[in-house]
């Protein structure tokens, strides 16, 4: 269908973007706030943010579940209970997401001689923004939450030109340099200490339901610009 007249909205994209921005503030305290974040108040600030995320993400997950065929038999109370459980499971992953992103900051700083500080990477680099959104969306994807992970990943795609499917598996110390035109497909598996330049495609060029196609990069690899690593061909592109 292409319209939802007299029906509840499935999800609200604007609310999800607000939730994402609050999650980024949790992940990087003091970087994306309008005012100074004072250390003595950080507990209260974090509490308020978690409450905002919990309330709004729960509502959006519930809407997504209601629009999912697998949940058609669930009552309203069951949907809300499931949504609340999923939100708490996601929030428990925030420290792990932060740990992974800390390694990505290190990879960017060590991998780009033009980076003068880690602040510059966190605030300015589109590749790091795309990785941040991916790490958030990936945890939602692993919880089998419908639609929301794709909304977040496509939001980052639209802003950066970097397309990372939330179902991809990416290890620590991941760095995207420049980044425009990068495509990382759902079944892609990337190890640790990998650096990718603009224009790289990882994964099958065309897929059909049921195929198990993936592009794989082992650890400590650099992929050249405008390269393609199709299904099951991890060594198709020479290391830089």
mmCIF file of C-alpha atoms in Angstrom:
data_model
loop_
_atom_site.group_PDB
_atom_site.id
_atom_site.type_symbol
_atom_site.label_atom_id
_atom_site.label_comp_id
_atom_site.label_asym_id
_atom_site.label_seq_id
_atom_site.Cartn_x
_atom_site.Cartn_y
_atom_site.Cartn_z
ATOM 1 C CA UNK A 1 0.000 0.000 0.000
ATOM 2 C CA UNK A 2 1.066 3.594 -0.537
ATOM 3 C CA UNK A 3 -1.233 5.382 1.903
ATOM 4 C CA UNK A 4 -2.382 4.859 5.498
ATOM 5 C CA UNK A 5 -5.656 6.784 5.705
ATOM 6 C CA UNK A 6 -7.536 6.387 9.004
ATOM 7 C CA UNK A 7 -4.713 4.220 10.338
ATOM 8 C CA UNK A 8 -2.056 4.770 12.972
ATOM 9 C CA UNK A 9 1.327 5.810 11.661
ATOM 10 C CA UNK A 10 3.836 2.966 11.674
ATOM 11 C CA UNK A 11 6.650 5.102 13.076
ATOM 12 C CA UNK A 12 7.609 8.754 13.315
ATOM 13 C CA UNK A 13 10.924 9.399 11.593
ATOM 14 C CA UNK A 14 11.372 12.829 13.187
ATOM 15 C CA UNK A 15 11.020 11.362 16.675
ATOM 16 C CA UNK A 16 13.532 8.629 15.853
ATOM 17 C CA UNK A 17 16.069 11.244 14.735
ATOM 18 C CA UNK A 18 15.548 13.083 18.025
ATOM 19 C CA UNK A 19 16.121 9.810 19.882
ATOM 20 C CA UNK A 20 19.286 9.213 17.857
ATOM 21 C CA UNK A 21 20.628 12.652 18.760
ATOM 22 C CA UNK A 22 19.996 11.987 22.455
ATOM 23 C CA UNK A 23 21.811 8.666 22.124
ATOM 24 C CA UNK A 24 24.790 10.472 20.557
ATOM 25 C CA UNK A 25 24.807 12.857 23.521
ATOM 26 C CA UNK A 26 24.933 9.828 25.820
ATOM 27 C CA UNK A 27 27.764 8.306 23.839
ATOM 28 C CA UNK A 28 29.790 11.540 23.714
ATOM 29 C CA UNK A 29 28.911 13.672 26.744
ATOM 30 C CA UNK A 30 29.570 17.365 26.210
ATOM 31 C CA UNK A 31 30.100 17.200 22.449
ATOM 32 C CA UNK A 32 26.615 17.837 21.081
ATOM 33 C CA UNK A 33 25.008 19.890 23.845
ATOM 34 C CA UNK A 34 24.048 23.528 23.444
ATOM 35 C CA UNK A 35 25.383 24.371 26.892
ATOM 36 C CA UNK A 36 28.332 23.242 28.972
ATOM 37 C CA UNK A 37 27.831 19.857 30.644
ATOM 38 C CA UNK A 38 29.052 20.197 34.209
ATOM 39 C CA UNK A 39 30.573 17.076 35.696
ATOM 40 C CA UNK A 40 28.746 17.424 39.020
ATOM 41 C CA UNK A 41 25.399 17.292 37.190
ATOM 42 C CA UNK A 42 26.190 14.493 34.764
ATOM 43 C CA UNK A 43 24.129 11.929 36.700
ATOM 44 C CA UNK A 44 20.984 14.040 36.414
ATOM 45 C CA UNK A 45 21.632 14.825 32.752
ATOM 46 C CA UNK A 46 22.181 11.180 31.846
ATOM 47 C CA UNK A 47 19.045 10.211 33.760
ATOM 48 C CA UNK A 48 16.928 12.732 31.854
ATOM 49 C CA UNK A 49 18.325 11.539 28.529
ATOM 50 C CA UNK A 50 17.722 7.889 29.291
ATOM 51 C CA UNK A 51 14.156 8.729 30.303
ATOM 52 C CA UNK A 52 13.601 10.583 27.005
ATOM 53 C CA UNK A 53 15.083 7.714 24.990
ATOM 54 C CA UNK A 54 13.164 5.062 26.913
ATOM 55 C CA UNK A 55 9.794 6.806 26.575
ATOM 56 C CA UNK A 56 10.036 7.762 22.912
ATOM 57 C CA UNK A 57 11.861 4.694 21.614
ATOM 58 C CA UNK A 58 9.375 2.422 23.378
ATOM 59 C CA UNK A 59 6.489 4.145 21.582
ATOM 60 C CA UNK A 60 8.226 3.889 18.204
ATOM 61 C CA UNK A 61 9.126 0.230 18.696
ATOM 62 C CA UNK A 62 5.516 -0.483 19.624
ATOM 63 C CA UNK A 63 4.345 1.176 16.413
ATOM 64 C CA UNK A 64 6.892 -0.799 14.407
ATOM 65 C CA UNK A 65 5.789 -4.058 16.024
ATOM 66 C CA UNK A 66 2.120 -3.322 15.340
ATOM 67 C CA UNK A 67 2.981 -2.953 11.657
ATOM 68 C CA UNK A 68 4.834 -6.282 11.626
ATOM 69 C CA UNK A 69 2.946 -9.366 10.452
ATOM 70 C CA UNK A 70 4.687 -11.546 13.055
ATOM 71 C CA UNK A 71 3.131 -9.465 15.837
ATOM 72 C CA UNK A 72 -0.414 -9.301 14.499
ATOM 73 C CA UNK A 73 -1.657 -11.730 17.140
ATOM 74 C CA UNK A 74 -0.252 -9.750 20.065
ATOM 75 C CA UNK A 75 -2.573 -7.644 22.204
ATOM 76 C CA UNK A 76 -1.869 -3.989 22.940
ATOM 77 C CA UNK A 77 -0.528 -4.830 26.390
ATOM 78 C CA UNK A 78 1.703 -7.567 24.974
ATOM 79 C CA UNK A 79 3.115 -5.199 22.363
ATOM 80 C CA UNK A 80 3.874 -2.552 24.978
ATOM 81 C CA UNK A 81 5.468 -5.121 27.291
ATOM 82 C CA UNK A 82 7.630 -6.438 24.465
ATOM 83 C CA UNK A 83 8.592 -2.901 23.446
ATOM 84 C CA UNK A 84 9.632 -1.986 26.967
ATOM 85 C CA UNK A 85 11.776 -5.111 27.242
ATOM 86 C CA UNK A 86 13.470 -4.337 23.913
ATOM 87 C CA UNK A 87 14.231 -0.768 24.970
ATOM 88 C CA UNK A 88 15.881 -1.923 28.189
ATOM 89 C CA UNK A 89 17.894 -4.512 26.294
ATOM 90 C CA UNK A 90 19.067 -1.825 23.882
ATOM 91 C CA UNK A 91 19.963 0.619 26.663
ATOM 92 C CA UNK A 92 22.073 -2.091 28.291
ATOM 93 C CA UNK A 93 24.210 -2.078 25.115
ATOM 94 C CA UNK A 94 25.110 1.622 25.328
ATOM 95 C CA UNK A 95 28.404 1.007 27.216
ATOM 96 C CA UNK A 96 29.424 -1.594 24.609
ATOM 97 C CA UNK A 97 28.576 0.786 21.738
ATOM 98 C CA UNK A 98 30.650 3.482 23.414
ATOM 99 C CA UNK A 99 33.592 1.092 23.805
ATOM 100 C CA UNK A 100 33.486 0.182 20.100
ATOM 101 C CA UNK A 101 33.241 3.821 19.052
ATOM 102 C CA UNK A 102 36.224 4.712 21.227
ATOM 103 C CA UNK A 103 38.305 2.293 19.141
ATOM 104 C CA UNK A 104 36.906 3.815 15.937
ATOM 105 C CA UNK A 105 38.040 7.266 17.083
ATOM 106 C CA UNK A 106 41.536 5.887 17.682
ATOM 107 C CA UNK A 107 41.538 4.248 14.237
ATOM 108 C CA UNK A 108 40.550 7.528 12.564
ATOM 109 C CA UNK A 109 43.124 9.574 14.452
ATOM 110 C CA UNK A 110 45.915 7.093 13.742
ATOM 111 C CA UNK A 111 44.824 6.537 10.154
ATOM 112 C CA UNK A 112 44.413 10.124 8.979
ATOM 113 C CA UNK A 113 47.429 12.455 9.160
ATOM 114 C CA UNK A 114 45.068 15.365 8.511
ATOM 115 C CA UNK A 115 43.293 14.759 11.842
ATOM 116 C CA UNK A 116 44.597 17.210 14.426
ATOM 117 C CA UNK A 117 42.521 15.948 17.352
ATOM 118 C CA UNK A 118 39.940 13.355 18.351
ATOM 119 C CA UNK A 119 37.495 16.240 18.866
ATOM 120 C CA UNK A 120 37.745 16.976 15.150
ATOM 121 C CA UNK A 121 36.906 13.367 14.314
ATOM 122 C CA UNK A 122 33.861 13.206 16.591
ATOM 123 C CA UNK A 123 32.498 16.577 15.500
ATOM 124 C CA UNK A 124 33.445 16.761 11.824
ATOM 125 C CA UNK A 125 34.053 13.412 10.139
ATOM 126 C CA UNK A 126 31.072 12.104 8.118
ATOM 127 C CA UNK A 127 32.566 8.626 8.146
ATOM 128 C CA UNK A 128 32.585 8.592 11.935
ATOM 129 C CA UNK A 129 29.002 9.857 12.048
ATOM 130 C CA UNK A 130 27.958 7.022 9.735
ATOM 131 C CA UNK A 131 29.807 4.489 11.888
ATOM 132 C CA UNK A 132 28.166 5.879 15.032
ATOM 133 C CA UNK A 133 24.690 5.509 13.553
ATOM 134 C CA UNK A 134 25.577 2.031 12.279
ATOM 135 C CA UNK A 135 26.706 0.876 15.733
ATOM 136 C CA UNK A 136 23.411 2.091 17.226
ATOM 137 C CA UNK A 137 21.265 0.648 14.424
ATOM 138 C CA UNK A 138 23.160 -2.658 14.523
ATOM 139 C CA UNK A 139 22.189 -3.269 18.147
ATOM 140 C CA UNK A 140 18.540 -2.571 17.300
ATOM 141 C CA UNK A 141 18.871 -4.911 14.315
ATOM 142 C CA UNK A 142 20.221 -7.709 16.515
ATOM 143 C CA UNK A 143 17.126 -7.330 18.709
ATOM 144 C CA UNK A 144 15.021 -7.995 15.582
ATOM 145 C CA UNK A 145 13.229 -4.653 15.842
ATOM 146 C CA UNK A 146 11.529 -4.030 12.482
ATOM 147 C CA UNK A 147 12.105 -0.977 10.290
ATOM 148 C CA UNK A 148 13.690 1.351 12.872
ATOM 149 C CA UNK A 149 17.302 0.227 12.210
ATOM 150 C CA UNK A 150 16.833 0.900 8.500
ATOM 151 C CA UNK A 151 15.312 4.320 9.149
ATOM 152 C CA UNK A 152 18.380 5.296 11.166
ATOM 153 C CA UNK A 153 20.896 3.888 8.700
ATOM 154 C CA UNK A 154 19.197 5.585 5.743
ATOM 155 C CA UNK A 155 19.136 8.854 7.672
ATOM 156 C CA UNK A 156 22.932 8.638 7.965
ATOM 157 C CA UNK A 157 23.162 7.555 4.319
ATOM 158 C CA UNK A 158 21.264 10.645 3.217
ATOM 159 C CA UNK A 159 23.521 12.970 5.201
ATOM 160 C CA UNK A 160 26.877 11.383 4.383
ATOM 161 C CA UNK A 161 26.534 9.387 1.168
ATOM 162 C CA UNK A 162 27.741 6.334 3.146
ATOM 163 C CA UNK A 163 25.395 3.358 3.043
ATOM 164 C CA UNK A 164 25.970 0.856 5.878
ATOM 165 C CA UNK A 165 23.290 -1.773 6.327
ATOM 166 C CA UNK A 166 22.515 -2.307 10.039
ATOM 167 C CA UNK A 167 22.791 -6.054 9.538
ATOM 168 C CA UNK A 168 26.474 -5.894 8.560
ATOM 169 C CA UNK A 169 29.077 -7.128 11.038
ATOM 170 C CA UNK A 170 31.951 -4.698 11.673
ATOM 171 C CA UNK A 171 34.779 -5.142 14.161
ATOM 172 C CA UNK A 172 36.616 -2.631 16.292
ATOM 173 C CA UNK A 173 39.037 0.039 15.032
ATOM 174 C CA UNK A 174 37.028 0.708 11.863
ATOM 175 C CA UNK A 175 37.855 3.835 9.856
ATOM 176 C CA UNK A 176 36.106 5.313 6.840
ATOM 177 C CA UNK A 177 38.250 7.968 5.133
ATOM 178 C CA UNK A 178 36.249 10.506 3.099
ATOM 179 C CA UNK A 179 33.478 7.981 2.531
ATOM 180 C CA UNK A 180 31.169 9.232 -0.219
ATOM 181 C CA UNK A 181 29.752 6.354 -2.231
ATOM 182 C CA UNK A 182 30.655 3.553 0.189
ATOM 183 C CA UNK A 183 28.151 0.690 0.298
ATOM 184 C CA UNK A 184 28.380 -2.002 2.987
ATOM 185 C CA UNK A 185 25.706 -4.648 2.493
ATOM 186 C CA UNK A 186 23.692 -6.642 5.013
ATOM 187 C CA UNK A 187 25.793 -9.806 4.863
ATOM 188 C CA UNK A 188 29.166 -8.050 4.895
ATOM 189 C CA UNK A 189 31.646 -9.139 7.558
ATOM 190 C CA UNK A 190 34.517 -6.802 8.437
ATOM 191 C CA UNK A 191 37.214 -7.700 10.954
ATOM 192 C CA UNK A 192 39.179 -5.362 13.185
ATOM 193 C CA UNK A 193 41.607 -2.628 12.100
ATOM 194 C CA UNK A 194 40.076 -2.071 8.661
ATOM 195 C CA UNK A 195 40.259 1.202 6.724
ATOM 196 C CA UNK A 196 38.041 1.964 3.723
ATOM 197 C CA UNK A 197 38.150 4.845 1.251
ATOM 198 C CA UNK A 198 35.365 6.420 -0.771
ATOM 199 C CA UNK A 199 33.523 4.546 -3.497
ATOM 200 C CA UNK A 200 34.028 1.028 -2.102
ATOM 201 C CA UNK A 201 31.223 -1.537 -2.354
ATOM 202 C CA UNK A 202 31.239 -4.553 -0.044
ATOM 203 C CA UNK A 203 28.749 -7.340 -0.736
ATOM 204 C CA UNK A 204 26.852 -8.696 -3.705
ATOM 205 C CA UNK A 205 25.896 -6.301 -6.473
ATOM 206 C CA UNK A 206 22.504 -8.001 -6.770
ATOM 207 C CA UNK A 207 20.734 -10.278 -4.310
ATOM 208 C CA UNK A 208 17.609 -12.402 -4.185
ATOM 209 C CA UNK A 209 15.789 -13.689 -1.154
ATOM 210 C CA UNK A 210 17.390 -16.836 0.172
ATOM 211 C CA UNK A 211 20.894 -16.244 -1.199
ATOM 212 C CA UNK A 212 23.740 -16.089 1.298
ATOM 213 C CA UNK A 213 25.996 -13.557 -0.403
ATOM 214 C CA UNK A 214 28.550 -11.448 1.393
ATOM 215 C CA UNK A 215 31.707 -9.411 1.035
ATOM 216 C CA UNK A 216 34.325 -10.171 3.658
ATOM 217 C CA UNK A 217 37.332 -8.197 4.852
ATOM 218 C CA UNK A 218 39.751 -9.799 7.277
ATOM 219 C CA UNK A 219 41.674 -7.815 9.864
ATOM 220 C CA UNK A 220 44.209 -5.090 9.111
ATOM 221 C CA UNK A 221 43.133 -4.382 5.544
ATOM 222 C CA UNK A 222 42.920 -1.184 3.526
ATOM 223 C CA UNK A 223 40.493 -0.966 0.620
ATOM 224 C CA UNK A 224 41.270 1.360 -2.244
ATOM 225 C CA UNK A 225 38.848 3.955 -3.541
ATOM 226 C CA UNK A 226 36.163 2.925 -6.046
ATOM 227 C CA UNK A 227 36.683 -0.803 -5.458
ATOM 228 C CA UNK A 228 34.108 -3.584 -5.324
ATOM 229 C CA UNK A 229 34.329 -6.729 -3.205
ATOM 230 C CA UNK A 230 31.479 -8.974 -4.389
ATOM 231 C CA UNK A 231 30.102 -12.130 -2.825
ATOM 232 C CA UNK A 232 32.659 -14.531 -1.316
ATOM 233 C CA UNK A 233 35.658 -12.737 -2.859
ATOM 234 C CA UNK A 234 37.558 -11.160 0.058
ATOM 235 C CA UNK A 235 40.815 -10.904 -1.894
ATOM 236 C CA UNK A 236 39.347 -9.473 -5.084
ATOM 237 C CA UNK A 237 40.790 -6.038 -4.378
ATOM 238 C CA UNK A 238 44.520 -5.500 -3.747
ATOM 239 C CA UNK A 239 45.586 -4.029 -0.446
ATOM 240 C CA UNK A 240 46.725 -0.419 -0.601
#
